[in-house]
Amino acid sequence: MSTVFMHSVVSVDGFIADEDDDVGPLHDWYFNGDTPIAADQRYDHSGTGSGFKVSRASAPYVRSMWESTGTIVMGRRLFDLINGWEGHPPTGDHVVVVSHRPKPEGWHPEASYHFVDDVTAAIGKARELAGGRAVSVNAGSVGGQVFAAGLVDEVAMDVVPVVFGSGKRYFGDVEGRHLLEGPHVVVQGEGVLHLRFKVRRQGPGKPGP
């Protein structure tokens, strides 16, 4: 069965964007290095024409994560903000959008984007599409719901040395205490610390208290 991991770039105080959905300097490290993540960059998300270029320390970690991902799960708010990467996600072959609204009429019919109105059903669809590869869930409100439902296997954070003070939280509105295992991946990049934790379970499919 596909591993489901929750992922985002995050400030040291736990925010993935400010109150206006502005990520500020959080993603600068994706473009400030000298090592391309992939030779075939299907869509230039940098807006600079040079694509993703990270430090030599970050490149193997990011490349491995991207190559292992089959499906991305995201919320409708993020989809609308970035217009679904214009049908070209940075990694994976499929995208599942958690939304009560359908795909916009005529929007990139060639793209494998699927709109599902329930997080449990969304993860089921994402696993089906991934074909054994990993499922990457964008952190934030929807990611927090997936996490709270006990459907996340691992938490992946790219921690950037910036303090936002307020904004959109990595775990959304998750309540209660949830335990993770000690980090099994720790990679020091230039301007970013890559961390990956397994979710501690208590009983089938449930995060530990």
Short mmCIF file of N, CA and C in Angstrom, two decimals, residues 48-120:
data_model
loop_
_atom_site.label_atom_id
_atom_site.label_comp_id
_atom_site.label_asym_id
_atom_site.label_seq_id
_atom_site.Cartn_x
_atom_site.Cartn_y
_atom_site.Cartn_z
N THR A 48 11.18 32.19 -13.34
CA THR A 48 12.44 32.81 -13.77
C THR A 48 12.96 32.20 -15.06
N GLY A 49 12.42 31.06 -15.44
CA GLY A 49 12.90 30.37 -16.63
C GLY A 49 14.05 29.42 -16.33
N SER A 50 14.53 29.41 -15.09
CA SER A 50 15.67 28.55 -14.75
C SER A 50 15.26 27.29 -14.00
N GLY A 51 14.01 27.19 -13.61
CA GLY A 51 13.53 26.00 -12.92
C GLY A 51 14.05 25.87 -11.50
N PHE A 52 13.78 24.71 -10.90
CA PHE A 52 14.21 24.44 -9.53
C PHE A 52 15.70 24.15 -9.49
N LYS A 53 16.43 24.90 -8.68
CA LYS A 53 17.85 24.64 -8.45
C LYS A 53 18.13 24.82 -6.97
N VAL A 54 18.54 23.74 -6.31
CA VAL A 54 18.75 23.75 -4.87
C VAL A 54 20.22 23.47 -4.57
N SER A 55 20.56 23.45 -3.29
CA SER A 55 21.93 23.16 -2.91
C SER A 55 22.25 21.69 -3.16
N ARG A 56 23.53 21.38 -3.23
CA ARG A 56 23.94 19.99 -3.48
C ARG A 56 23.51 19.08 -2.35
N ALA A 57 23.40 19.61 -1.13
CA ALA A 57 22.95 18.80 0.00
C ALA A 57 21.46 18.48 -0.11
N SER A 58 20.66 19.44 -0.59
CA SER A 58 19.21 19.24 -0.68
C SER A 58 18.80 18.39 -1.87
N ALA A 59 19.55 18.48 -2.97
CA ALA A 59 19.12 17.88 -4.23
C ALA A 59 18.81 16.38 -4.13
N PRO A 60 19.67 15.54 -3.56
CA PRO A 60 19.35 14.10 -3.52
C PRO A 60 18.09 13.81 -2.71
N TYR A 61 17.90 14.55 -1.61
CA TYR A 61 16.71 14.34 -0.78
C TYR A 61 15.44 14.72 -1.54
N VAL A 62 15.43 15.91 -2.11
CA VAL A 62 14.23 16.38 -2.82
C VAL A 62 13.97 15.50 -4.04
N ARG A 63 15.03 15.16 -4.77
CA ARG A 63 14.87 14.34 -5.97
C ARG A 63 14.26 12.98 -5.62
N SER A 64 14.74 12.36 -4.54
CA SER A 64 14.23 11.06 -4.13
C SER A 64 12.75 11.16 -3.74
N MET A 65 12.38 12.21 -3.02
CA MET A 65 10.99 12.39 -2.62
C MET A 65 10.10 12.58 -3.84
N TRP A 66 10.54 13.41 -4.78
CA TRP A 66 9.73 13.68 -5.97
C TRP A 66 9.59 12.43 -6.83
N GLU A 67 10.67 11.67 -6.98
CA GLU A 67 10.62 10.48 -7.83
C GLU A 67 9.72 9.40 -7.24
N SER A 68 9.58 9.39 -5.91
CA SER A 68 8.77 8.37 -5.26
C SER A 68 7.29 8.71 -5.24
N THR A 69 6.94 9.94 -5.56
CA THR A 69 5.55 10.41 -5.44
C THR A 69 4.75 10.11 -6.70
N GLY A 70 3.59 9.48 -6.49
CA GLY A 70 2.70 9.21 -7.60
C GLY A 70 1.53 10.16 -7.68
N THR A 71 1.04 10.60 -6.50
CA THR A 71 -0.15 11.45 -6.44
C THR A 71 0.03 12.52 -5.38
N ILE A 72 -0.43 13.73 -5.68
CA ILE A 72 -0.48 14.82 -4.71
C ILE A 72 -1.93 15.04 -4.30
N VAL A 73 -2.16 15.25 -3.00
CA VAL A 73 -3.48 15.62 -2.49
C VAL A 73 -3.41 17.06 -1.99
N MET A 74 -4.32 17.89 -2.44
CA MET A 74 -4.31 19.30 -2.06
C MET A 74 -5.73 19.79 -1.79
N GLY A 75 -5.84 20.93 -1.14
CA GLY A 75 -7.14 21.54 -0.89
C GLY A 75 -7.56 22.46 -2.02
N ARG A 76 -8.84 22.81 -2.04
CA ARG A 76 -9.36 23.66 -3.11
C ARG A 76 -8.77 25.07 -3.03
N ARG A 77 -8.53 25.57 -1.81
CA ARG A 77 -7.99 26.93 -1.68
C ARG A 77 -6.64 27.04 -2.37
N LEU A 78 -5.76 26.07 -2.13
CA LEU A 78 -4.45 26.09 -2.77
C LEU A 78 -4.61 25.91 -4.28
N PHE A 79 -5.48 25.02 -4.69
CA PHE A 79 -5.71 24.83 -6.12
C PHE A 79 -6.09 26.16 -6.79
N ASP A 80 -7.01 26.89 -6.16
CA ASP A 80 -7.45 28.16 -6.74
C ASP A 80 -6.33 29.20 -6.73
N LEU A 81 -5.53 29.23 -5.67
CA LEU A 81 -4.46 30.22 -5.55
C LEU A 81 -3.42 30.07 -6.66
N ILE A 82 -3.10 28.84 -7.00
CA ILE A 82 -2.03 28.60 -7.98
C ILE A 82 -2.57 28.07 -9.30
N ASN A 83 -3.90 28.05 -9.41
CA ASN A 83 -4.56 27.50 -10.60
C ASN A 83 -4.04 26.10 -10.93
N GLY A 84 -3.89 25.31 -9.86
CA GLY A 84 -3.51 23.90 -10.04
C GLY A 84 -2.23 23.68 -10.79
N TRP A 85 -1.26 24.61 -10.62
CA TRP A 85 0.01 24.52 -11.36
C TRP A 85 -0.23 24.41 -12.87
N GLU A 86 -1.33 24.97 -13.32
CA GLU A 86 -1.68 24.94 -14.76
C GLU A 86 -1.71 23.51 -15.32
N GLY A 87 -2.09 22.57 -14.45
CA GLY A 87 -2.19 21.18 -14.89
C GLY A 87 -0.88 20.43 -14.89
N HIS A 88 0.19 21.06 -14.39
CA HIS A 88 1.52 20.44 -14.37
C HIS A 88 2.08 20.45 -12.96
N PRO A 89 1.72 19.48 -12.12
CA PRO A 89 2.25 19.45 -10.75
C PRO A 89 3.77 19.29 -10.77
N PRO A 90 4.46 19.80 -9.75
CA PRO A 90 5.92 19.70 -9.73
C PRO A 90 6.42 18.26 -9.66
N THR A 91 5.59 17.37 -9.13
CA THR A 91 5.95 15.96 -9.05
C THR A 91 4.69 15.12 -9.10
N GLY A 92 4.85 13.84 -9.39
CA GLY A 92 3.70 12.95 -9.46
C GLY A 92 2.96 13.07 -10.79
N ASP A 93 2.13 12.07 -11.06
CA ASP A 93 1.38 12.03 -12.31
C ASP A 93 -0.09 12.39 -12.13
N HIS A 94 -0.53 12.46 -10.88
CA HIS A 94 -1.94 12.70 -10.60
C HIS A 94 -2.09 13.67 -9.43
N VAL A 95 -3.22 14.36 -9.39
CA VAL A 95 -3.55 15.26 -8.29
C VAL A 95 -5.00 15.00 -7.87
N VAL A 96 -5.22 14.90 -6.57
CA VAL A 96 -6.57 14.80 -6.02
C VAL A 96 -6.83 16.07 -5.22
N VAL A 97 -7.90 16.77 -5.57
CA VAL A 97 -8.27 18.02 -4.91
C VAL A 97 -9.46 17.76 -4.01
N VAL A 98 -9.32 18.09 -2.72
CA VAL A 98 -10.43 17.93 -1.78
C VAL A 98 -11.30 19.17 -1.87
N SER A 99 -12.51 18.99 -2.38
CA SER A 99 -13.37 20.14 -2.63
C SER A 99 -14.81 19.71 -2.79
N HIS A 100 -15.74 20.56 -2.33
CA HIS A 100 -17.16 20.31 -2.54
C HIS A 100 -17.61 20.85 -3.91
N ARG A 101 -16.70 21.55 -4.58
CA ARG A 101 -17.01 22.07 -5.91
C ARG A 101 -16.28 21.24 -6.97
N PRO A 102 -16.88 21.05 -8.13
CA PRO A 102 -16.26 20.23 -9.17
C PRO A 102 -15.10 20.97 -9.84
N LYS A 103 -14.38 20.25 -10.66
CA LYS A 103 -13.31 20.86 -11.46
C LYS A 103 -13.92 21.97 -12.33
N PRO A 104 -13.23 23.10 -12.44
CA PRO A 104 -13.75 24.17 -13.31
C PRO A 104 -13.98 23.65 -14.73
N GLU A 105 -15.09 24.04 -15.29
CA GLU A 105 -15.45 23.56 -16.62
C GLU A 105 -14.39 23.96 -17.66
N GLY A 106 -13.92 22.98 -18.39
CA GLY A 106 -12.93 23.22 -19.44
C GLY A 106 -11.51 23.38 -18.96
N TRP A 107 -11.27 23.21 -17.65
CA TRP A 107 -9.92 23.43 -17.12
C TRP A 107 -9.01 22.25 -17.47
N HIS A 108 -7.99 22.46 -18.25
CA HIS A 108 -6.96 21.48 -18.59
C HIS A 108 -7.51 20.04 -18.62
N PRO A 109 -8.34 19.72 -19.59
CA PRO A 109 -8.95 18.39 -19.62
C PRO A 109 -7.93 17.26 -19.75
N GLU A 110 -6.73 17.59 -20.21
CA GLU A 110 -5.71 16.55 -20.38
C GLU A 110 -5.04 16.16 -19.06
N ALA A 111 -5.21 16.98 -18.02
CA ALA A 111 -4.51 16.75 -16.75
C ALA A 111 -5.27 15.77 -15.88
N SER A 112 -4.55 14.88 -15.20
CA SER A 112 -5.17 13.89 -14.31
C SER A 112 -5.41 14.51 -12.94
N TYR A 113 -6.42 15.36 -12.87
CA TYR A 113 -6.85 16.01 -11.63
C TYR A 113 -8.24 15.51 -11.27
N HIS A 114 -8.43 15.10 -10.03
CA HIS A 114 -9.67 14.50 -9.60
C HIS A 114 -10.19 15.24 -8.37
N PHE A 115 -11.46 15.62 -8.37
CA PHE A 115 -12.05 16.42 -7.30
C PHE A 115 -12.95 15.52 -6.45
N VAL A 116 -12.62 15.45 -5.15
CA VAL A 116 -13.29 14.55 -4.21
C VAL A 116 -13.69 15.36 -2.99
N ASP A 117 -14.89 15.13 -2.46
CA ASP A 117 -15.40 16.01 -1.40
C ASP A 117 -15.21 15.47 0.02
N ASP A 118 -14.35 14.48 0.21
CA ASP A 118 -14.14 13.88 1.54
C ASP A 118 -12.68 13.44 1.64
N VAL A 119 -12.04 13.73 2.79
CA VAL A 119 -10.60 13.44 2.89
C VAL A 119 -10.31 11.94 2.86
N THR A 120 -11.17 11.14 3.47
CA THR A 120 -10.94 9.69 3.45
C THR A 120 -11.05 9.15 2.03
#
